[in-house]
């Protein structure tokens, strides 16, 4: 966990660069770390490496309140999530994604960065992506403290 504020918990799984990792992160977080009734707001997207994103649909349906998509292959992920009955939002930057995720979340929810994609379309590497996420969370939580 990289931060908590206003009843929300923020998790960095920037290393989750494939669909299987993101499915596992959603299942693990929703199965153990959340209070009853709480959900996950997933931040995902980037360079998809020609993956099949269809396994995300059921995982998102089971665990997510909303999905915020970033990066080059956001449309491919959105297409794969059709019918999951979960709102899908788009962000042009990680900072915007964190703000949108915060707005979509409810108290007790988790905001999870688990991109299911490589980072190279927007960031130097997955570590840089995680750093930008953590900085955006810090700015958000610092602003809320004022």
JSON list of C-alpha atoms in Angstrom, two decimals:
[
{"chain": "A", "resi": 1, "resn": "UNK", "atom": "CA", "xyz": [0.00, 0.00, 0.00]},
{"chain": "A", "resi": 2, "resn": "UNK", "atom": "CA", "xyz": [1.43, 3.38, -0.96]},
{"chain": "A", "resi": 3, "resn": "UNK", "atom": "CA", "xyz": [-1.12, 5.61, 0.74]},
{"chain": "A", "resi": 4, "resn": "UNK", "atom": "CA", "xyz": [-4.44, 5.92, 2.47]},
{"chain": "A", "resi": 5, "resn": "UNK", "atom": "CA", "xyz": [-6.79, 8.86, 2.73]},
{"chain": "A", "resi": 6, "resn": "UNK", "atom": "CA", "xyz": [-10.49, 9.43, 3.18]},
{"chain": "A", "resi": 7, "resn": "UNK", "atom": "CA", "xyz": [-11.20, 5.75, 3.65]},
{"chain": "A", "resi": 8, "resn": "UNK", "atom": "CA", "xyz": [-9.36, 4.78, 0.44]},
{"chain": "A", "resi": 9, "resn": "UNK", "atom": "CA", "xyz": [-6.25, 2.64, 0.11]},
{"chain": "A", "resi": 10, "resn": "UNK", "atom": "CA", "xyz": [-3.87, 3.04, -2.84]},
{"chain": "A", "resi": 11, "resn": "UNK", "atom": "CA", "xyz": [-1.85, 0.06, -4.12]},
{"chain": "A", "resi": 12, "resn": "UNK", "atom": "CA", "xyz": [1.04, 0.06, -6.61]},
{"chain": "A", "resi": 13, "resn": "UNK", "atom": "CA", "xyz": [1.35, -3.09, -8.73]},
{"chain": "A", "resi": 14, "resn": "UNK", "atom": "CA", "xyz": [3.12, -1.34, -11.60]},
{"chain": "A", "resi": 15, "resn": "UNK", "atom": "CA", "xyz": [5.10, -4.53, -12.11]},
{"chain": "A", "resi": 16, "resn": "UNK", "atom": "CA", "xyz": [1.84, -6.22, -13.21]},
{"chain": "A", "resi": 17, "resn": "UNK", "atom": "CA", "xyz": [2.70, -5.95, -16.90]},
{"chain": "A", "resi": 18, "resn": "UNK", "atom": "CA", "xyz": [0.51, -8.79, -18.19]},
{"chain": "A", "resi": 19, "resn": "UNK", "atom": "CA", "xyz": [-3.14, -9.77, -17.99]},
{"chain": "A", "resi": 20, "resn": "UNK", "atom": "CA", "xyz": [-2.54, -12.73, -15.68]},
{"chain": "A", "resi": 21, "resn": "UNK", "atom": "CA", "xyz": [-0.80, -10.54, -13.12]},
{"chain": "A", "resi": 22, "resn": "UNK", "atom": "CA", "xyz": [-3.64, -8.04, -13.10]},
{"chain": "A", "resi": 23, "resn": "UNK", "atom": "CA", "xyz": [-6.29, -10.76, -12.80]},
{"chain": "A", "resi": 24, "resn": "UNK", "atom": "CA", "xyz": [-4.36, -12.19, -9.82]},
{"chain": "A", "resi": 25, "resn": "UNK", "atom": "CA", "xyz": [-3.96, -8.76, -8.21]},
{"chain": "A", "resi": 26, "resn": "UNK", "atom": "CA", "xyz": [-7.69, -8.05, -8.50]},
{"chain": "A", "resi": 27, "resn": "UNK", "atom": "CA", "xyz": [-8.59, -11.44, -7.04]},
{"chain": "A", "resi": 28, "resn": "UNK", "atom": "CA", "xyz": [-6.08, -11.19, -4.22]},
{"chain": "A", "resi": 29, "resn": "UNK", "atom": "CA", "xyz": [-6.98, -7.66, -3.22]},
{"chain": "A", "resi": 30, "resn": "UNK", "atom": "CA", "xyz": [-10.73, -8.14, -3.37]},
{"chain": "A", "resi": 31, "resn": "UNK", "atom": "CA", "xyz": [-10.50, -11.50, -1.63]},
{"chain": "A", "resi": 32, "resn": "UNK", "atom": "CA", "xyz": [-8.45, -10.52, 1.41]},
{"chain": "A", "resi": 33, "resn": "UNK", "atom": "CA", "xyz": [-7.58, -6.87, 1.82]},
{"chain": "A", "resi": 34, "resn": "UNK", "atom": "CA", "xyz": [-10.94, -5.14, 1.53]},
{"chain": "A", "resi": 35, "resn": "UNK", "atom": "CA", "xyz": [-13.81, -4.69, 3.92]},
{"chain": "A", "resi": 36, "resn": "UNK", "atom": "CA", "xyz": [-17.12, -6.36, 3.02]},
{"chain": "A", "resi": 37, "resn": "UNK", "atom": "CA", "xyz": [-18.84, -4.41, 0.25]},
{"chain": "A", "resi": 38, "resn": "UNK", "atom": "CA", "xyz": [-15.70, -2.56, -0.78]},
{"chain": "A", "resi": 39, "resn": "UNK", "atom": "CA", "xyz": [-14.50, -2.76, -4.37]},
{"chain": "A", "resi": 40, "resn": "UNK", "atom": "CA", "xyz": [-11.41, -1.93, -6.43]},
{"chain": "A", "resi": 41, "resn": "UNK", "atom": "CA", "xyz": [-10.95, 0.97, -8.82]},
{"chain": "A", "resi": 42, "resn": "UNK", "atom": "CA", "xyz": [-8.41, -0.36, -11.31]},
{"chain": "A", "resi": 43, "resn": "UNK", "atom": "CA", "xyz": [-5.94, 1.81, -13.20]},
{"chain": "A", "resi": 44, "resn": "UNK", "atom": "CA", "xyz": [-4.72, -0.13, -16.24]},
{"chain": "A", "resi": 45, "resn": "UNK", "atom": "CA", "xyz": [-3.32, 0.35, -19.71]},
{"chain": "A", "resi": 46, "resn": "UNK", "atom": "CA", "xyz": [-0.16, 1.03, -21.63]},
{"chain": "A", "resi": 47, "resn": "UNK", "atom": "CA", "xyz": [1.56, -0.98, -24.33]},
{"chain": "A", "resi": 48, "resn": "UNK", "atom": "CA", "xyz": [-0.35, -4.26, -24.51]},
{"chain": "A", "resi": 49, "resn": "UNK", "atom": "CA", "xyz": [2.22, -6.37, -26.38]},
{"chain": "A", "resi": 50, "resn": "UNK", "atom": "CA", "xyz": [-0.56, -7.97, -28.50]},
{"chain": "A", "resi": 51, "resn": "UNK", "atom": "CA", "xyz": [-2.08, -9.68, -25.43]},
{"chain": "A", "resi": 52, "resn": "UNK", "atom": "CA", "xyz": [-5.58, -11.06, -25.21]},
{"chain": "A", "resi": 53, "resn": "UNK", "atom": "CA", "xyz": [-7.31, -8.79, -22.69]},
{"chain": "A", "resi": 54, "resn": "UNK", "atom": "CA", "xyz": [-10.51, -10.86, -22.52]},
{"chain": "A", "resi": 55, "resn": "UNK", "atom": "CA", "xyz": [-9.61, -12.55, -19.17]},
{"chain": "A", "resi": 56, "resn": "UNK", "atom": "CA", "xyz": [-9.84, -9.12, -17.54]},
{"chain": "A", "resi": 57, "resn": "UNK", "atom": "CA", "xyz": [-13.59, -8.96, -18.13]},
{"chain": "A", "resi": 58, "resn": "UNK", "atom": "CA", "xyz": [-14.66, -11.46, -15.47]},
{"chain": "A", "resi": 59, "resn": "UNK", "atom": "CA", "xyz": [-12.03, -10.31, -12.97]},
{"chain": "A", "resi": 60, "resn": "UNK", "atom": "CA", "xyz": [-13.18, -6.70, -13.37]},
{"chain": "A", "resi": 61, "resn": "UNK", "atom": "CA", "xyz": [-16.83, -7.71, -13.11]},
{"chain": "A", "resi": 62, "resn": "UNK", "atom": "CA", "xyz": [-16.09, -9.62, -9.88]},
{"chain": "A", "resi": 63, "resn": "UNK", "atom": "CA", "xyz": [-13.90, -7.04, -8.15]},
{"chain": "A", "resi": 64, "resn": "UNK", "atom": "CA", "xyz": [-14.06, -3.56, -9.65]},
{"chain": "A", "resi": 65, "resn": "UNK", "atom": "CA", "xyz": [-16.23, -0.53, -9.07]},
{"chain": "A", "resi": 66, "resn": "UNK", "atom": "CA", "xyz": [-14.66, 1.24, -12.07]},
{"chain": "A", "resi": 67, "resn": "UNK", "atom": "CA", "xyz": [-11.68, 1.06, -14.42]},
{"chain": "A", "resi": 68, "resn": "UNK", "atom": "CA", "xyz": [-9.52, 4.01, -15.43]},
{"chain": "A", "resi": 69, "resn": "UNK", "atom": "CA", "xyz": [-7.55, 3.40, -18.62]},
{"chain": "A", "resi": 70, "resn": "UNK", "atom": "CA", "xyz": [-4.35, 5.08, -19.77]},
{"chain": "A", "resi": 71, "resn": "UNK", "atom": "CA", "xyz": [-1.93, 4.58, -22.62]},
{"chain": "A", "resi": 72, "resn": "UNK", "atom": "CA", "xyz": [-1.76, 3.34, -26.15]},
{"chain": "A", "resi": 73, "resn": "UNK", "atom": "CA", "xyz": [-3.91, 0.23, -25.86]},
{"chain": "A", "resi": 74, "resn": "UNK", "atom": "CA", "xyz": [-6.68, 1.68, -23.69]},
{"chain": "A", "resi": 75, "resn": "UNK", "atom": "CA", "xyz": [-9.23, 1.12, -26.44]},
{"chain": "A", "resi": 76, "resn": "UNK", "atom": "CA", "xyz": [-8.31, -2.56, -26.77]},
{"chain": "A", "resi": 77, "resn": "UNK", "atom": "CA", "xyz": [-8.82, -3.04, -23.04]},
{"chain": "A", "resi": 78, "resn": "UNK", "atom": "CA", "xyz": [-12.09, -1.12, -23.11]},
{"chain": "A", "resi": 79, "resn": "UNK", "atom": "CA", "xyz": [-13.31, -3.33, -25.96]},
{"chain": "A", "resi": 80, "resn": "UNK", "atom": "CA", "xyz": [-12.44, -6.45, -23.94]},
{"chain": "A", "resi": 81, "resn": "UNK", "atom": "CA", "xyz": [-14.41, -5.12, -20.94]},
{"chain": "A", "resi": 82, "resn": "UNK", "atom": "CA", "xyz": [-17.64, -4.63, -22.90]},
{"chain": "A", "resi": 83, "resn": "UNK", "atom": "CA", "xyz": [-20.47, -6.23, -20.94]},
{"chain": "A", "resi": 84, "resn": "UNK", "atom": "CA", "xyz": [-18.65, -6.22, -17.59]},
{"chain": "A", "resi": 85, "resn": "UNK", "atom": "CA", "xyz": [-21.17, -3.65, -16.30]},
{"chain": "A", "resi": 86, "resn": "UNK", "atom": "CA", "xyz": [-18.42, -1.51, -14.78]},
{"chain": "A", "resi": 87, "resn": "UNK", "atom": "CA", "xyz": [-17.80, 2.14, -15.72]},
{"chain": "A", "resi": 88, "resn": "UNK", "atom": "CA", "xyz": [-14.69, 2.67, -17.86]},
{"chain": "A", "resi": 89, "resn": "UNK", "atom": "CA", "xyz": [-13.01, 6.08, -17.73]},
{"chain": "A", "resi": 90, "resn": "UNK", "atom": "CA", "xyz": [-10.09, 7.43, -19.78]},
{"chain": "A", "resi": 91, "resn": "UNK", "atom": "CA", "xyz": [-7.17, 9.51, -18.57]},
{"chain": "A", "resi": 92, "resn": "UNK", "atom": "CA", "xyz": [-4.41, 11.22, -20.51]},
{"chain": "A", "resi": 93, "resn": "UNK", "atom": "CA", "xyz": [-1.86, 10.98, -17.70]},
{"chain": "A", "resi": 94, "resn": "UNK", "atom": "CA", "xyz": [-1.21, 9.05, -14.50]},
{"chain": "A", "resi": 95, "resn": "UNK", "atom": "CA", "xyz": [-2.04, 12.14, -12.47]},
{"chain": "A", "resi": 96, "resn": "UNK", "atom": "CA", "xyz": [-5.44, 12.40, -14.15]},
{"chain": "A", "resi": 97, "resn": "UNK", "atom": "CA", "xyz": [-5.97, 8.65, -13.68]},
{"chain": "A", "resi": 98, "resn": "UNK", "atom": "CA", "xyz": [-5.42, 8.93, -9.92]},
{"chain": "A", "resi": 99, "resn": "UNK", "atom": "CA", "xyz": [-7.86, 11.85, -9.67]},
{"chain": "A", "resi": 100, "resn": "UNK", "atom": "CA", "xyz": [-10.50, 10.01, -11.71]},
{"chain": "A", "resi": 101, "resn": "UNK", "atom": "CA", "xyz": [-10.00, 6.84, -9.67]},
{"chain": "A", "resi": 102, "resn": "UNK", "atom": "CA", "xyz": [-10.44, 8.80, -6.44]},
{"chain": "A", "resi": 103, "resn": "UNK", "atom": "CA", "xyz": [-13.66, 10.32, -7.78]},
{"chain": "A", "resi": 104, "resn": "UNK", "atom": "CA", "xyz": [-15.02, 6.91, -8.79]},
{"chain": "A", "resi": 105, "resn": "UNK", "atom": "CA", "xyz": [-14.17, 5.23, -5.48]},
{"chain": "A", "resi": 106, "resn": "UNK", "atom": "CA", "xyz": [-16.21, 5.02, -2.29]},
{"chain": "A", "resi": 107, "resn": "UNK", "atom": "CA", "xyz": [-14.97, 4.92, 1.28]},
{"chain": "A", "resi": 108, "resn": "UNK", "atom": "CA", "xyz": [-13.38, 1.55, 1.99]},
{"chain": "A", "resi": 109, "resn": "UNK", "atom": "CA", "xyz": [-12.44, 0.95, -1.65]},
{"chain": "A", "resi": 110, "resn": "UNK", "atom": "CA", "xyz": [-8.95, 0.35, -2.99]},
{"chain": "A", "resi": 111, "resn": "UNK", "atom": "CA", "xyz": [-7.36, 2.13, -5.93]},
{"chain": "A", "resi": 112, "resn": "UNK", "atom": "CA", "xyz": [-5.07, -0.36, -7.66]},
{"chain": "A", "resi": 113, "resn": "UNK", "atom": "CA", "xyz": [-2.49, 0.41, -10.32]},
{"chain": "A", "resi": 114, "resn": "UNK", "atom": "CA", "xyz": [-2.07, -2.93, -12.08]},
{"chain": "A", "resi": 115, "resn": "UNK", "atom": "CA", "xyz": [-1.65, -2.03, -15.74]},
{"chain": "A", "resi": 116, "resn": "UNK", "atom": "CA", "xyz": [-1.69, -5.43, -17.50]},
{"chain": "A", "resi": 117, "resn": "UNK", "atom": "CA", "xyz": [0.63, -3.71, -19.98]},
{"chain": "A", "resi": 118, "resn": "UNK", "atom": "CA", "xyz": [4.19, -2.55, -20.51]},
{"chain": "A", "resi": 119, "resn": "UNK", "atom": "CA", "xyz": [4.97, 1.04, -19.62]},
{"chain": "A", "resi": 120, "resn": "UNK", "atom": "CA", "xyz": [7.10, 2.20, -22.53]},
{"chain": "A", "resi": 121, "resn": "UNK", "atom": "CA", "xyz": [4.41, 4.22, -24.30]},
{"chain": "A", "resi": 122, "resn": "UNK", "atom": "CA", "xyz": [4.30, 6.75, -21.42]},
{"chain": "A", "resi": 123, "resn": "UNK", "atom": "CA", "xyz": [7.15, 5.97, -19.00]},
{"chain": "A", "resi": 124, "resn": "UNK", "atom": "CA", "xyz": [10.82, 4.92, -18.98]},
{"chain": "A", "resi": 125, "resn": "UNK", "atom": "CA", "xyz": [9.96, 1.58, -17.34]},
{"chain": "A", "resi": 126, "resn": "UNK", "atom": "CA", "xyz": [7.55, 0.02, -14.85]},
{"chain": "A", "resi": 127, "resn": "UNK", "atom": "CA", "xyz": [9.52, 1.52, -11.94]},
{"chain": "A", "resi": 128, "resn": "UNK", "atom": "CA", "xyz": [9.10, 5.01, -13.34]},
{"chain": "A", "resi": 129, "resn": "UNK", "atom": "CA", "xyz": [5.38, 4.36, -13.85]},
{"chain": "A", "resi": 130, "resn": "UNK", "atom": "CA", "xyz": [5.06, 3.28, -10.22]},
{"chain": "A", "resi": 131, "resn": "UNK", "atom": "CA", "xyz": [7.01, 6.33, -9.06]},
{"chain": "A", "resi": 132, "resn": "UNK", "atom": "CA", "xyz": [4.68, 8.67, -10.98]},
{"chain": "A", "resi": 133, "resn": "UNK", "atom": "CA", "xyz": [1.68, 6.85, -9.46]},
{"chain": "A", "resi": 134, "resn": "UNK", "atom": "CA", "xyz": [3.06, 7.17, -5.93]},
{"chain": "A", "resi": 135, "resn": "UNK", "atom": "CA", "xyz": [3.80, 10.87, -6.47]},
{"chain": "A", "resi": 136, "resn": "UNK", "atom": "CA", "xyz": [0.26, 11.46, -7.76]},
{"chain": "A", "resi": 137, "resn": "UNK", "atom": "CA", "xyz": [-1.20, 9.64, -4.75]},
{"chain": "A", "resi": 138, "resn": "UNK", "atom": "CA", "xyz": [0.98, 11.71, -2.42]},
{"chain": "A", "resi": 139, "resn": "UNK", "atom": "CA", "xyz": [-0.17, 14.97, -4.04]},
{"chain": "A", "resi": 140, "resn": "UNK", "atom": "CA", "xyz": [-3.78, 13.86, -3.77]},
{"chain": "A", "resi": 141, "resn": "UNK", "atom": "CA", "xyz": [-3.51, 12.82, -0.14]},
{"chain": "A", "resi": 142, "resn": "UNK", "atom": "CA", "xyz": [-1.47, 15.93, 0.77]},
{"chain": "A", "resi": 143, "resn": "UNK", "atom": "CA", "xyz": [-4.09, 18.17, -0.88]},
{"chain": "A", "resi": 144, "resn": "UNK", "atom": "CA", "xyz": [-6.88, 16.39, 0.99]},
{"chain": "A", "resi": 145, "resn": "UNK", "atom": "CA", "xyz": [-5.05, 16.99, 4.29]},
{"chain": "A", "resi": 146, "resn": "UNK", "atom": "CA", "xyz": [-5.11, 20.76, 3.81]}
]
